[in-house]
mmCIF file of C-alpha atoms and ligand atoms in Angstrom:
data_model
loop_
_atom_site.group_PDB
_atom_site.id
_atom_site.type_symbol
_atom_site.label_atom_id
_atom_site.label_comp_id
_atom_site.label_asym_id
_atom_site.label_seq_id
_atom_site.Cartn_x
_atom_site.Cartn_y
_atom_site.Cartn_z
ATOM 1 C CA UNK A 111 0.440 -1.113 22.114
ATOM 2 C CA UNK A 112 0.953 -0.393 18.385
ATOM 3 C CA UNK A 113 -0.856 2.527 16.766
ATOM 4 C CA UNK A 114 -2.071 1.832 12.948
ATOM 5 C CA UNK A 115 -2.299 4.450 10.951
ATOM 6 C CA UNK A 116 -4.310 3.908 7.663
ATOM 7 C CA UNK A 117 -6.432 1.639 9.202
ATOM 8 C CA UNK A 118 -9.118 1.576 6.494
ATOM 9 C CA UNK A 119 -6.584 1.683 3.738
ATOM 10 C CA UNK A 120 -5.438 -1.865 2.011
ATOM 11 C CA UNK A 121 -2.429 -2.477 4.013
ATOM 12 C CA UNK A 122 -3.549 -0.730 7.134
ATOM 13 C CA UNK A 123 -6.749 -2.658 7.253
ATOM 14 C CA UNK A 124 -5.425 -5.750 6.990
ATOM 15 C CA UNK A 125 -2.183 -5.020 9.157
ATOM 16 C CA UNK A 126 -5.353 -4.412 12.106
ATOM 17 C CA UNK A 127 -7.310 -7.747 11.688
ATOM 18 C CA UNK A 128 -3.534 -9.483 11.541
ATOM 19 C CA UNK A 129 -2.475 -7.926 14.458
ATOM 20 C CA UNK A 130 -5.513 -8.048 16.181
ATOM 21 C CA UNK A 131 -5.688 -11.966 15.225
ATOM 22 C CA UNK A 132 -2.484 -12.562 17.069
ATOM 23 C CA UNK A 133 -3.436 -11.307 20.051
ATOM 24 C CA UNK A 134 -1.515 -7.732 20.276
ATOM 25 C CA UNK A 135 -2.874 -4.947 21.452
ATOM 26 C CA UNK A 136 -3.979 -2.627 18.523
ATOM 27 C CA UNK A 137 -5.813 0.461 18.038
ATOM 28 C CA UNK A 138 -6.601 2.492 14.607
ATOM 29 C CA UNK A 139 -6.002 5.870 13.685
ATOM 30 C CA UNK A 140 -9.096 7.494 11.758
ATOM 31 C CA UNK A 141 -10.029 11.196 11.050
ATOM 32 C CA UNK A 142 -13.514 10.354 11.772
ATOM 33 C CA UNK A 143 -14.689 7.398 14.045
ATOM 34 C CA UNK A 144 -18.463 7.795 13.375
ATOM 35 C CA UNK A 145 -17.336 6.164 9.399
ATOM 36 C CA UNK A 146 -18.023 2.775 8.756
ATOM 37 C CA UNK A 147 -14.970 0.574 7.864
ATOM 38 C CA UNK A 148 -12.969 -0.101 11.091
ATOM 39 C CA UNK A 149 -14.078 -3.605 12.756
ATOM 40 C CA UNK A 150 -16.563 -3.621 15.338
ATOM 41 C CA UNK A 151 -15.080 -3.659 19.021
ATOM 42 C CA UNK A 152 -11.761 -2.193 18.091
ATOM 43 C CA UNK A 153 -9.613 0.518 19.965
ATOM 44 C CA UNK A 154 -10.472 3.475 17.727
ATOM 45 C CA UNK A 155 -8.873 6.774 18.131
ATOM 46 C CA UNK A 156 -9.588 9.844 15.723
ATOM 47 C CA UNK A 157 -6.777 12.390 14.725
ATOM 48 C CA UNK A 158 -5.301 14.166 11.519
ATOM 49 C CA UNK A 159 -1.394 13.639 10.013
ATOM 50 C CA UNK A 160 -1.872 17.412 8.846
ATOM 51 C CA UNK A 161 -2.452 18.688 12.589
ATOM 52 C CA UNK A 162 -0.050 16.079 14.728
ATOM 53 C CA UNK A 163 -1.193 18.293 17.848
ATOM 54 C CA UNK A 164 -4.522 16.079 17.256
ATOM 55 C CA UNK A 165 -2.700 12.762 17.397
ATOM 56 C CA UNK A 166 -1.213 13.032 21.487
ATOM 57 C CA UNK A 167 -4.741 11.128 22.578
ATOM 58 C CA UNK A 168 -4.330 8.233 19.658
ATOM 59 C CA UNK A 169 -0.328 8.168 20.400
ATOM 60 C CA UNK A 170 -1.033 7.427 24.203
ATOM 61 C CA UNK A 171 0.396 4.214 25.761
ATOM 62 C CA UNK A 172 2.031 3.042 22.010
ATOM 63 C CA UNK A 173 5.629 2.274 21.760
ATOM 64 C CA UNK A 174 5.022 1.160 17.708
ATOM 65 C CA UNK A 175 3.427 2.769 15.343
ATOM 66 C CA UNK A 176 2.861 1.663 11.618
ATOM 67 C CA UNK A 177 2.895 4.650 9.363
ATOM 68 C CA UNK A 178 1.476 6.030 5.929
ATOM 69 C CA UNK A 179 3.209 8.100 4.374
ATOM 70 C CA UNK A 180 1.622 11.456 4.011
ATOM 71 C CA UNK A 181 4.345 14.353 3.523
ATOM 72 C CA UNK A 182 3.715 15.011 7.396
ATOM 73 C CA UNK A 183 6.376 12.755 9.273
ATOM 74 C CA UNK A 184 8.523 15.375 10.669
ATOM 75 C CA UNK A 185 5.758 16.824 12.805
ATOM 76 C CA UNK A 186 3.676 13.658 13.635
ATOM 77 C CA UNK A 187 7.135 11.671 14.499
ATOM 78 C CA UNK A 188 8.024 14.210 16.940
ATOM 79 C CA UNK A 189 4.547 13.861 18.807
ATOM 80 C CA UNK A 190 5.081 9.920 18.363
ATOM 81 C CA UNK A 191 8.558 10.096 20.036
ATOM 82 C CA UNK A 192 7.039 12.537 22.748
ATOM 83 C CA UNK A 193 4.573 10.008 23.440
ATOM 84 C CA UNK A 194 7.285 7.019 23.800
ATOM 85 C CA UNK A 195 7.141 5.479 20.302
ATOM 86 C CA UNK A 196 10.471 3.385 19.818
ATOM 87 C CA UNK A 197 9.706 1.670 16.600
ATOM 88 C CA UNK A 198 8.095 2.943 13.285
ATOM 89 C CA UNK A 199 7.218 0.339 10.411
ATOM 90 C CA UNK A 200 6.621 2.842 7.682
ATOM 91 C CA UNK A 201 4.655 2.564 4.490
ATOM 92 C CA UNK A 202 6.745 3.355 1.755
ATOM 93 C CA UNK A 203 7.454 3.227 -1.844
ATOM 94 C CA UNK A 204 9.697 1.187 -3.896
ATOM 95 C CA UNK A 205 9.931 4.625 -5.905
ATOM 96 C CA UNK A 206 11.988 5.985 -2.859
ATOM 97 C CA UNK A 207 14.962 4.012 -4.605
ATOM 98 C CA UNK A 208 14.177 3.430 -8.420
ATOM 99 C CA UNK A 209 12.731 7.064 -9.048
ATOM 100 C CA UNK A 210 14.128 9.130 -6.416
ATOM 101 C CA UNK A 211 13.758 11.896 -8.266
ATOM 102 C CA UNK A 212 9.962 11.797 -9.389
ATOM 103 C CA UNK A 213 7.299 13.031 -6.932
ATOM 104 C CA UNK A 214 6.016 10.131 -5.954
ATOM 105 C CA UNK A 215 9.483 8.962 -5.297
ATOM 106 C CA UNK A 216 11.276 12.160 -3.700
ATOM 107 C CA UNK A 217 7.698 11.951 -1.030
ATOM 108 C CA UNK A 218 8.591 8.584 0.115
ATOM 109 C CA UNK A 219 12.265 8.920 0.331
ATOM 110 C CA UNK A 220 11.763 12.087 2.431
ATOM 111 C CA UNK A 221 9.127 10.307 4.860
ATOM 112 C CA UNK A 222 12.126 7.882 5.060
ATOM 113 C CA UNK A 223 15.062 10.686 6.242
ATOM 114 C CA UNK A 224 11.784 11.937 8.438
ATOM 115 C CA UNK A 225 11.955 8.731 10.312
ATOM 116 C CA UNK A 226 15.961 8.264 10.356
ATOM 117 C CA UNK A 227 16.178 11.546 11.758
ATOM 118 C CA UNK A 228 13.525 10.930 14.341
ATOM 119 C CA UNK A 229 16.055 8.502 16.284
ATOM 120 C CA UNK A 230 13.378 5.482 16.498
ATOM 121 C CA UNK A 231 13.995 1.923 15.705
ATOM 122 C CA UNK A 232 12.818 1.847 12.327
ATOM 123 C CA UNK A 233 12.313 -0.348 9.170
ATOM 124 C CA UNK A 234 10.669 0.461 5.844
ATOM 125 C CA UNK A 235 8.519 -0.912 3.497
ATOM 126 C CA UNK A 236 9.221 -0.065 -0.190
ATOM 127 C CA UNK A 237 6.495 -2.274 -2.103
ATOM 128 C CA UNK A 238 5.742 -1.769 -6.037
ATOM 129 C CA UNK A 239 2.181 -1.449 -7.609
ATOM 130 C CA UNK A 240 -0.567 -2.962 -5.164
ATOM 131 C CA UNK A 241 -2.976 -5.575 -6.791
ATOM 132 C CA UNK A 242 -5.723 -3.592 -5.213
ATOM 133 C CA UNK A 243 -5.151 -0.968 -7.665
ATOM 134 C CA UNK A 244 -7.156 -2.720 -9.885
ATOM 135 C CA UNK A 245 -10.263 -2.283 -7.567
ATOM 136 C CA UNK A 246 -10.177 1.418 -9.382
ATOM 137 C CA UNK A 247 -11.905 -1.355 -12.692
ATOM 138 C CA UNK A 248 -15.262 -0.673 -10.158
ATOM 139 C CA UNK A 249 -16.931 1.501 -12.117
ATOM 140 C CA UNK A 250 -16.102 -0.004 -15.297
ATOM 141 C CA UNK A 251 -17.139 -3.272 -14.095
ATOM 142 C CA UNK A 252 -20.490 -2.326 -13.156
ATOM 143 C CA UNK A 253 -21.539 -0.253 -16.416
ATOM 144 C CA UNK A 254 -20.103 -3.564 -18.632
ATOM 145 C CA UNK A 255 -17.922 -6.355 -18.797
ATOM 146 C CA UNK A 256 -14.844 -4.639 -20.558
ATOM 147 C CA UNK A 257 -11.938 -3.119 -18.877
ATOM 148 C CA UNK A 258 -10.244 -0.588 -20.508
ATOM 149 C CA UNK A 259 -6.621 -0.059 -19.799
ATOM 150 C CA UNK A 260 -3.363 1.778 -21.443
ATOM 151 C CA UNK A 261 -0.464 -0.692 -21.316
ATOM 152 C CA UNK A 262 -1.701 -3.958 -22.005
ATOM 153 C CA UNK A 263 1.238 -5.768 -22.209
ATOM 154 C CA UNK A 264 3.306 -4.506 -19.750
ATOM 155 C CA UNK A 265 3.564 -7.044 -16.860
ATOM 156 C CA UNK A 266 4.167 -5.636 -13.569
ATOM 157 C CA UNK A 267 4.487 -8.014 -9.975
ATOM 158 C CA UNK A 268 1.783 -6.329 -8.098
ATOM 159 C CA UNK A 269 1.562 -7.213 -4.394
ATOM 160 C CA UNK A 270 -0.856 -8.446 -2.176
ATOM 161 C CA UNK A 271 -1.450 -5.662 0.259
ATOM 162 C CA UNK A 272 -2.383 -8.640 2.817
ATOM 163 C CA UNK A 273 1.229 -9.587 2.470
ATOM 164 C CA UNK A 274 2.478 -6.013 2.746
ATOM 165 C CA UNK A 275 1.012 -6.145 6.049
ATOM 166 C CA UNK A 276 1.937 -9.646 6.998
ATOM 167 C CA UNK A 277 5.947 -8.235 6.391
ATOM 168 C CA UNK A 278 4.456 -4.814 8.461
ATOM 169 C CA UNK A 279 3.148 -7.082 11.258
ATOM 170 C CA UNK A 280 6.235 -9.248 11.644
ATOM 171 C CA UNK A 281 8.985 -5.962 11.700
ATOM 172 C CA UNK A 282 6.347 -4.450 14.428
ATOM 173 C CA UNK A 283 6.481 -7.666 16.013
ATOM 174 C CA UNK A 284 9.399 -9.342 15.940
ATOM 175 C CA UNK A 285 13.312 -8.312 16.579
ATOM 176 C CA UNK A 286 15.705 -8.605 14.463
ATOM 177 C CA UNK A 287 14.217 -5.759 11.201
ATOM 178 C CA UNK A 288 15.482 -2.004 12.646
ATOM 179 C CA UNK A 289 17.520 -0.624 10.064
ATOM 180 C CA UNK A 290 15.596 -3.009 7.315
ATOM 181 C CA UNK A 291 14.297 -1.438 3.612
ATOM 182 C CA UNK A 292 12.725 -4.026 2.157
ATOM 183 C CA UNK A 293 11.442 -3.806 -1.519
ATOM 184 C CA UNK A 294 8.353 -5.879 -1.847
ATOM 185 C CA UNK A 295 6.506 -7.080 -4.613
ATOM 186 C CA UNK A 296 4.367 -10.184 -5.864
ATOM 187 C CA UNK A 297 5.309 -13.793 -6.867
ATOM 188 C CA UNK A 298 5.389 -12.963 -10.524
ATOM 189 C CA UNK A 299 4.503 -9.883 -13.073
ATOM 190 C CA UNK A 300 1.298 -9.843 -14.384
ATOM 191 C CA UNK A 301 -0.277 -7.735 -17.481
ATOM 192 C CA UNK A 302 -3.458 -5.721 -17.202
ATOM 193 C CA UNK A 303 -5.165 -8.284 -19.799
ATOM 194 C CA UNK A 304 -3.688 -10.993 -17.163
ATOM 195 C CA UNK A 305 -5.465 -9.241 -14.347
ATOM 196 C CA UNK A 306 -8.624 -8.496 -15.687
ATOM 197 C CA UNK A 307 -9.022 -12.561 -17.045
ATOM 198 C CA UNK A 308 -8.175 -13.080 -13.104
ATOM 199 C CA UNK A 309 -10.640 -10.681 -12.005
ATOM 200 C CA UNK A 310 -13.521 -12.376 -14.316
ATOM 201 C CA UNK A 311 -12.170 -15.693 -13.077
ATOM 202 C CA UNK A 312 -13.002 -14.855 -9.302
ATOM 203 C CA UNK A 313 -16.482 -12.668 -9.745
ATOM 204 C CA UNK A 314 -17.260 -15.598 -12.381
ATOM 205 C CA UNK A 315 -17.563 -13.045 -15.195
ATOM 206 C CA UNK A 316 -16.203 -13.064 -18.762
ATOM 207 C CA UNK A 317 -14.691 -9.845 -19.242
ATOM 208 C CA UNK A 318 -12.938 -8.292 -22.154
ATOM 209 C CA UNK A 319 -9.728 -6.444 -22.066
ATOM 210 C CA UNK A 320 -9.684 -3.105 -24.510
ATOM 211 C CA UNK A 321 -6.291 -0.904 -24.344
ATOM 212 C CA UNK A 322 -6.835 2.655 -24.607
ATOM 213 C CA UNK A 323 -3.819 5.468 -25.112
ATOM 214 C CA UNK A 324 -2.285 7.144 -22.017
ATOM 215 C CA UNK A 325 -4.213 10.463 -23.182
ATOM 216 C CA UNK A 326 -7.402 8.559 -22.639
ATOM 217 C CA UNK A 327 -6.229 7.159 -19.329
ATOM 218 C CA UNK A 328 -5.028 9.916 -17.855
ATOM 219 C CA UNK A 329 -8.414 12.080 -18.425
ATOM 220 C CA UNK A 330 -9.943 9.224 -16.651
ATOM 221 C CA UNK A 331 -7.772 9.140 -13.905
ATOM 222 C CA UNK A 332 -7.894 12.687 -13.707
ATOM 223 C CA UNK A 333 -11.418 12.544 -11.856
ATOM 224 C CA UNK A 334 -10.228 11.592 -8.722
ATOM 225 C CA UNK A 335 -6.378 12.159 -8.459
ATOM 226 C CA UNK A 336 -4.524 15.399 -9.050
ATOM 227 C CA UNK A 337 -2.470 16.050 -12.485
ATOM 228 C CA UNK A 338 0.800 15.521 -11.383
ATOM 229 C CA UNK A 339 0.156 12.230 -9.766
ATOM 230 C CA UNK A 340 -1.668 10.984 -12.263
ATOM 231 C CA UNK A 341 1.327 12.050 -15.030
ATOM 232 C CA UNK A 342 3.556 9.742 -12.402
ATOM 233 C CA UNK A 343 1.523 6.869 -12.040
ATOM 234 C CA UNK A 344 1.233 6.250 -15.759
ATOM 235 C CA UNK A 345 4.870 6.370 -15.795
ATOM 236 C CA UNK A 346 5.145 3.085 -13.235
ATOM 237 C CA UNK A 347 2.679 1.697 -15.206
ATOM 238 C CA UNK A 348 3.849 2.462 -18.404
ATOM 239 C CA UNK A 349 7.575 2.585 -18.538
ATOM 240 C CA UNK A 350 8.824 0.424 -15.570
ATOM 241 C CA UNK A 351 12.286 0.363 -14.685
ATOM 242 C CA UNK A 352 13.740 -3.227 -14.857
ATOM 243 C CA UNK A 353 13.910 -3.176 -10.902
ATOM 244 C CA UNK A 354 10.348 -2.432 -10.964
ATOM 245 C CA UNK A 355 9.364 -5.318 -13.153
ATOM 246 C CA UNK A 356 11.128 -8.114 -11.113
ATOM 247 C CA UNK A 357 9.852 -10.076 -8.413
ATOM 248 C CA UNK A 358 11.457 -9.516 -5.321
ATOM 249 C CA UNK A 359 11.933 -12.731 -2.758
ATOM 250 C CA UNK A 360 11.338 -10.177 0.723
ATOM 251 C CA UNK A 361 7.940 -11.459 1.629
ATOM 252 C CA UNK A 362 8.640 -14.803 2.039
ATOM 253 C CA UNK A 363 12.354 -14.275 3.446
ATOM 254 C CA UNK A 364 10.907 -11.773 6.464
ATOM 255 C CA UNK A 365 7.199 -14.186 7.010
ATOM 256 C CA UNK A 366 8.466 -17.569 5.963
ATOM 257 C CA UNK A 367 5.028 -17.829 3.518
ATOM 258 C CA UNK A 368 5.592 -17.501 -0.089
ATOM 259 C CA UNK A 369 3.864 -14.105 -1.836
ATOM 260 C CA UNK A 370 0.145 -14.660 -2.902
ATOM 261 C CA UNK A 371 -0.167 -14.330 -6.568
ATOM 262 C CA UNK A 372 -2.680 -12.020 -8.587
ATOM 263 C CA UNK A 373 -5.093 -14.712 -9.094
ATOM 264 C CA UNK A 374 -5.235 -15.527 -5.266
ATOM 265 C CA UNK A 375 -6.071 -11.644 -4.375
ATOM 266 C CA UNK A 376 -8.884 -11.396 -6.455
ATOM 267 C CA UNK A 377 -10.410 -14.302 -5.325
ATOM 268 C CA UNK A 378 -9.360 -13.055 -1.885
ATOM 269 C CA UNK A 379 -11.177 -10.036 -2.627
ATOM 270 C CA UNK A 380 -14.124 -10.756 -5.070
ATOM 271 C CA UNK A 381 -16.268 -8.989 -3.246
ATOM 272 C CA UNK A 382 -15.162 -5.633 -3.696
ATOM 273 C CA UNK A 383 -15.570 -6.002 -7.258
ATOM 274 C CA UNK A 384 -19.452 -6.956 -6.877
HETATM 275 N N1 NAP B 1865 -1.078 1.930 -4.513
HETATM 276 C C1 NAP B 1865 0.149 1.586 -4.843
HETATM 277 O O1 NAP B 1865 0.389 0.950 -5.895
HETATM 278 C C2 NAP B 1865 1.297 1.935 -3.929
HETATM 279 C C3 NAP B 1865 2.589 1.530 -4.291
HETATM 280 C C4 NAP B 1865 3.655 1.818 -3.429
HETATM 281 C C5 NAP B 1865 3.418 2.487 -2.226
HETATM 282 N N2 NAP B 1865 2.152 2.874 -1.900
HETATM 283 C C6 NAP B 1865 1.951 3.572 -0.595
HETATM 284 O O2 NAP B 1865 0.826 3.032 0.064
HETATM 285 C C7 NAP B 1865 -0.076 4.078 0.438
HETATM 286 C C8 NAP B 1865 -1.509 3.617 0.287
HETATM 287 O O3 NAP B 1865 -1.777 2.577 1.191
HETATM 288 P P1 NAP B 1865 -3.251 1.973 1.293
HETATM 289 O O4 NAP B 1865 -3.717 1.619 -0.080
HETATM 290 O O5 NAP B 1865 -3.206 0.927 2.340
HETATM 291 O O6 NAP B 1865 -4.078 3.187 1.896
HETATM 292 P P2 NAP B 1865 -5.172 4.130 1.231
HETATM 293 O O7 NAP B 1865 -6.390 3.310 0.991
HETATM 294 O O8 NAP B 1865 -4.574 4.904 0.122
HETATM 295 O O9 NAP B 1865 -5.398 5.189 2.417
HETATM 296 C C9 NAP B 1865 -6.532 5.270 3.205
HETATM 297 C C10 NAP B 1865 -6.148 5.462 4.664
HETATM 298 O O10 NAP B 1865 -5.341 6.638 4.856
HETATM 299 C C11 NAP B 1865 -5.834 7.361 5.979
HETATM 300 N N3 NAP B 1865 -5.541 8.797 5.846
HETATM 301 C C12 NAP B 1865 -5.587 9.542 4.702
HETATM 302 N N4 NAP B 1865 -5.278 10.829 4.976
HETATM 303 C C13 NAP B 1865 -5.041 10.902 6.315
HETATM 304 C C14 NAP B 1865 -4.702 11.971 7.200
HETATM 305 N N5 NAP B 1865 -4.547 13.236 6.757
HETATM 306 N N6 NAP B 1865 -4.530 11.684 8.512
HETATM 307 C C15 NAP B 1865 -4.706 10.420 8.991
HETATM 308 N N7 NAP B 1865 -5.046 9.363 8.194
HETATM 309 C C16 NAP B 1865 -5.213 9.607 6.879
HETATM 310 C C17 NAP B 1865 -7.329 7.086 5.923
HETATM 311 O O11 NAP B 1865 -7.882 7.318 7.188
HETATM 312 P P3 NAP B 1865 -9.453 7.720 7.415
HETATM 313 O O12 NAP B 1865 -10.017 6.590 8.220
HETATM 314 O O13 NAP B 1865 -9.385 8.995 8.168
HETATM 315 O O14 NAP B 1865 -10.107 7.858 6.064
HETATM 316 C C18 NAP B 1865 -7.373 5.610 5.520
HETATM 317 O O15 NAP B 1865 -7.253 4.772 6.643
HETATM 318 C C19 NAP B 1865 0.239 5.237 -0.526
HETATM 319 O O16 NAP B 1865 -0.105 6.436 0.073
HETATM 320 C C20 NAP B 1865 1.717 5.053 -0.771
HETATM 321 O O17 NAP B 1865 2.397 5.774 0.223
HETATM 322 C C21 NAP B 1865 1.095 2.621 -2.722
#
């Protein structure tokens, strides 16, 4: 059985309905079952990264487990491994290698030695900026039809989280990935005036693309994120290294399907704009 943690998260979501497509046996880690968000009928079991004690009940009977990265690893990899876990796909960042010193970075890269040192089977997955980022445009979206962004012209290759998990799904599936760090990314960068023409393309709206200063963006972010990640994200976004601007070929080398582009996961996910 394969445990998936962040079930109602981008990746973890869609790693579930993948798995669960193909016939393995699947169940999803929540903190709180009663939520709405995990699809009807599945093996649902509750626990907490920050107390691993609470994850023995979820852990029993896997031998994989998908993982989020949370800053917790050391303790909930040593319940995992007590519970018979052999191989760990883990969610990771491609900041683990191009900014191994920034926070974001130094997490990820330390969830990775977490795993190593856990003795597992292991591979990880190191994508850059998720399309589904952009789903952050909500509120914007519904007061008006312009999107305000910093950065307009700097083209990233966000990824389709659905392919993040298609790569997840095969390593947890399939031999022949342990001791694998892929870097994942999409088909081809895209700016944020590229994405938000895409977005109005599949919600069939015209929108407008405004830039706004980093000041401006980061007092906006600051609502719901906390200072120092917000300081780091605006970096990626902003300054790029040229690693993290190129499209990387992993997705299609480990799934044999080519990466979706930006266009296809907004119309993939129009509703959530709506
Ligand atoms: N966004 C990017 O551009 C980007 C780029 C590179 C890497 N990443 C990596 O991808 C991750 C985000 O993935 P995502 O977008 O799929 O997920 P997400 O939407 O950020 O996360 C939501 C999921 O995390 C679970 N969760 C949160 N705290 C937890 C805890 N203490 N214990 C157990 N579960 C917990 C939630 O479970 P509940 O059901 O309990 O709510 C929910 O299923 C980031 O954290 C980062 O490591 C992101």
């Amino acid at each position: 059985m394969i445990l998936v943690t962040g079930a109602r998260g981008n990746v973890g979501g869609e790693l579930l309905r993948q798995l669960s497509a193909g016939g393995h046996a699947v169940r999803a880690l929540t903190r709180d079952a009663a939520r709405a968000g995990l699809p009807a009928g599945a093996d649902v079991a509750e626990g907490d990264f920050g107390t691993a004690g609470s994850l023995a009940a979820a852990l029993a009977g896997a031998d994989s487990l998908f993982l989020m990265t949370s800053g917790h690893e050391t303790a909930v990899l040593r319940e995992a491994v007590r519970a018979g876990v052999r191989r760990v796909v883990l969610l990771s960042s491609m900041a683990a290698t191009t900014r191994p010193q920034s926070l974001i970075g130094r997490m990820h890269r330390e969830a990775e030695l977490a795993v190593e040192a856990s003795g597992v089977e292991w591979t990880f997955l190191r994508p850059g900026q998720f399309a589904s980022n952009t789903l952050a445009w909500r509120s914007q979206l519904a007061a008006g039809d312009v999107v305000r962004t910093p950065f307009a012209d700097v083209a990233l290759p966000a990824v389709h989280p659905g392919d993040i998990a298609a790569v997840a799904r095969t390593a947890l599936t399939r031999n022949g990935h342990a001791g694998q760090a892929y870097p994942l990314s999409g088909p081809e960068p895209v700016t944020p005036v590229e994405q938000v023409a895409a977005v109005g393309e599949a919600i069939g709206r015209k929108l407008r693309h405004e830039e706004i200063g980093p000041e401006q963006a980061a007092a906006a972010m600051a609502a719901h994120m906390p200072a120092p990640i917000v300081a780091a994200s605006l970096e990626f976004l902003g300054s790029p290294t040229p690693e993290e601007t190129r499209p990387v070929p992993t997705v299609e080398k480990v799934t044999g399907t080519p990466a979706r582009t930006f266009a296809q996961w907004a119309r993939d996910n129009a509703d959530g704009f709506r």
